[in-house]
Amino acid sequence: MARVFFLLSGFLALGLGIAGIALPLLPTVPFMILAAFCFAKSSARLEQWILNHPHFGPSIKEWRDHGAISRKGKWAATTAFLFSIGIGFWMLAWPSNLIPPAVACICGAWIWTRPES
C-alpha cells in the first residue's frame, strides 16, 4: 500500500514539476527532487530514470549528496520571487500584499544559505 502511495505521489510531483517548466510561479526542481524521493520508495527503475535525466539529474544528485543548490538555481528562484512580489503588489490589497515579500525573504534567505554545487 505504501509503495502505491509513493508511486502515485512521485507521478504527481513529476507532473507538477513538468508544469513548472511553463509556469513561472511553480518551481520545477523541488518537485523533481520530491519525485525522485517518492520513486526511491516505490520504483528503482523510475528513480534511476529521473537521476539519469540529463537536465534534472545533476540537480537532484547535488541536493541528495550535499544539500546543494547551484548558483543558477538560486538566481532563478530569486527572479521568480521578485516576479511573485510584483504580482502580489499588483493584485493584492493592503496588507495582504505584504505576504509575498515576507515569504520571498524567508525562502530566499534559506536558499542562499545552501551550499553551491
PDB file of N, CA, C and O in Angstrom, residues 13 26 34 37 45 50 57 61 64 75 95:
ATOM      1  N   ALA A  13       4.180  14.590  -8.290  1.00  0.00           N
ATOM      2  CA  ALA A  13       5.292  15.540  -8.193  1.00  0.00           C
ATOM      3  C   ALA A  13       5.953  15.737  -9.556  1.00  0.00           C
ATOM      4  O   ALA A  13       6.308  16.865  -9.929  1.00  0.00           O
ATOM      5  N   LEU A  26       5.586  28.206 -10.406  1.00  0.00           N
ATOM      6  CA  LEU A  26       5.609  26.839  -9.911  1.00  0.00           C
ATOM      7  C   LEU A  26       7.035  26.302 -10.035  1.00  0.00           C
ATOM      8  O   LEU A  26       7.569  26.219 -11.136  1.00  0.00           O
ATOM      9  N   LEU A  34      11.326  15.846  -5.102  1.00  0.00           N
ATOM     10  CA  LEU A  34      10.274  15.096  -4.415  1.00  0.00           C
ATOM     11  C   LEU A  34       9.912  13.837  -5.199  1.00  0.00           C
ATOM     12  O   LEU A  34       9.729  12.763  -4.612  1.00  0.00           O
ATOM     13  N   PHE A  37      12.532  11.235  -4.616  1.00  0.00           N
ATOM     14  CA  PHE A  37      12.359  10.645  -3.289  1.00  0.00           C
ATOM     15  C   PHE A  37      11.238   9.607  -3.309  1.00  0.00           C
ATOM     16  O   PHE A  37      11.399   8.495  -2.798  1.00  0.00           O
ATOM     17  N   ARG A  45      13.461   1.586 -10.977  1.00  0.00           N
ATOM     18  CA  ARG A  45      13.602   1.932 -12.394  1.00  0.00           C
ATOM     19  C   ARG A  45      13.279   3.407 -12.634  1.00  0.00           C
ATOM     20  O   ARG A  45      14.018   4.113 -13.313  1.00  0.00           O
ATOM     21  N   ILE A  50      14.935   9.238 -13.388  1.00  0.00           N
ATOM     22  CA  ILE A  50      14.975  10.662 -13.036  1.00  0.00           C
ATOM     23  C   ILE A  50      16.385  11.089 -12.612  1.00  0.00           C
ATOM     24  O   ILE A  50      16.812  12.192 -12.905  1.00  0.00           O
ATOM     25  N   GLY A  57      18.699  15.437 -13.418  1.00  0.00           N
ATOM     26  CA  GLY A  57      19.525  14.511 -12.656  1.00  0.00           C
ATOM     27  C   GLY A  57      20.638  15.157 -11.849  1.00  0.00           C
ATOM     28  O   GLY A  57      20.771  14.891 -10.646  1.00  0.00           O
ATOM     29  N   LYS A  61      20.962  14.984  -7.756  1.00  0.00           N
ATOM     30  CA  LYS A  61      22.115  14.335  -7.122  1.00  0.00           C
ATOM     31  C   LYS A  61      22.855  15.301  -6.203  1.00  0.00           C
ATOM     32  O   LYS A  61      23.273  14.919  -5.104  1.00  0.00           O
ATOM     33  N   ARG A  64      20.785  15.627  -3.050  1.00  0.00           N
ATOM     34  CA  ARG A  64      20.858  14.418  -2.230  1.00  0.00           C
ATOM     35  C   ARG A  64      22.204  14.275  -1.536  1.00  0.00           C
ATOM     36  O   ARG A  64      22.271  13.910  -0.379  1.00  0.00           O
ATOM     37  N   TRP A  75      19.627  32.001  -8.468  1.00  0.00           N
ATOM     38  CA  TRP A  75      19.205  33.202  -9.187  1.00  0.00           C
ATOM     39  C   TRP A  75      17.834  33.010  -9.832  1.00  0.00           C
ATOM     40  O   TRP A  75      17.020  33.939  -9.869  1.00  0.00           O
ATOM     41  N   PRO A  95      -3.332  44.772   3.734  1.00  0.00           N
ATOM     42  CA  PRO A  95      -1.946  44.410   3.983  1.00  0.00           C
ATOM     43  C   PRO A  95      -1.557  43.058   3.381  1.00  0.00           C
ATOM     44  O   PRO A  95      -0.449  42.590   3.573  1.00  0.00           O
TER      45      PRO A  95
END
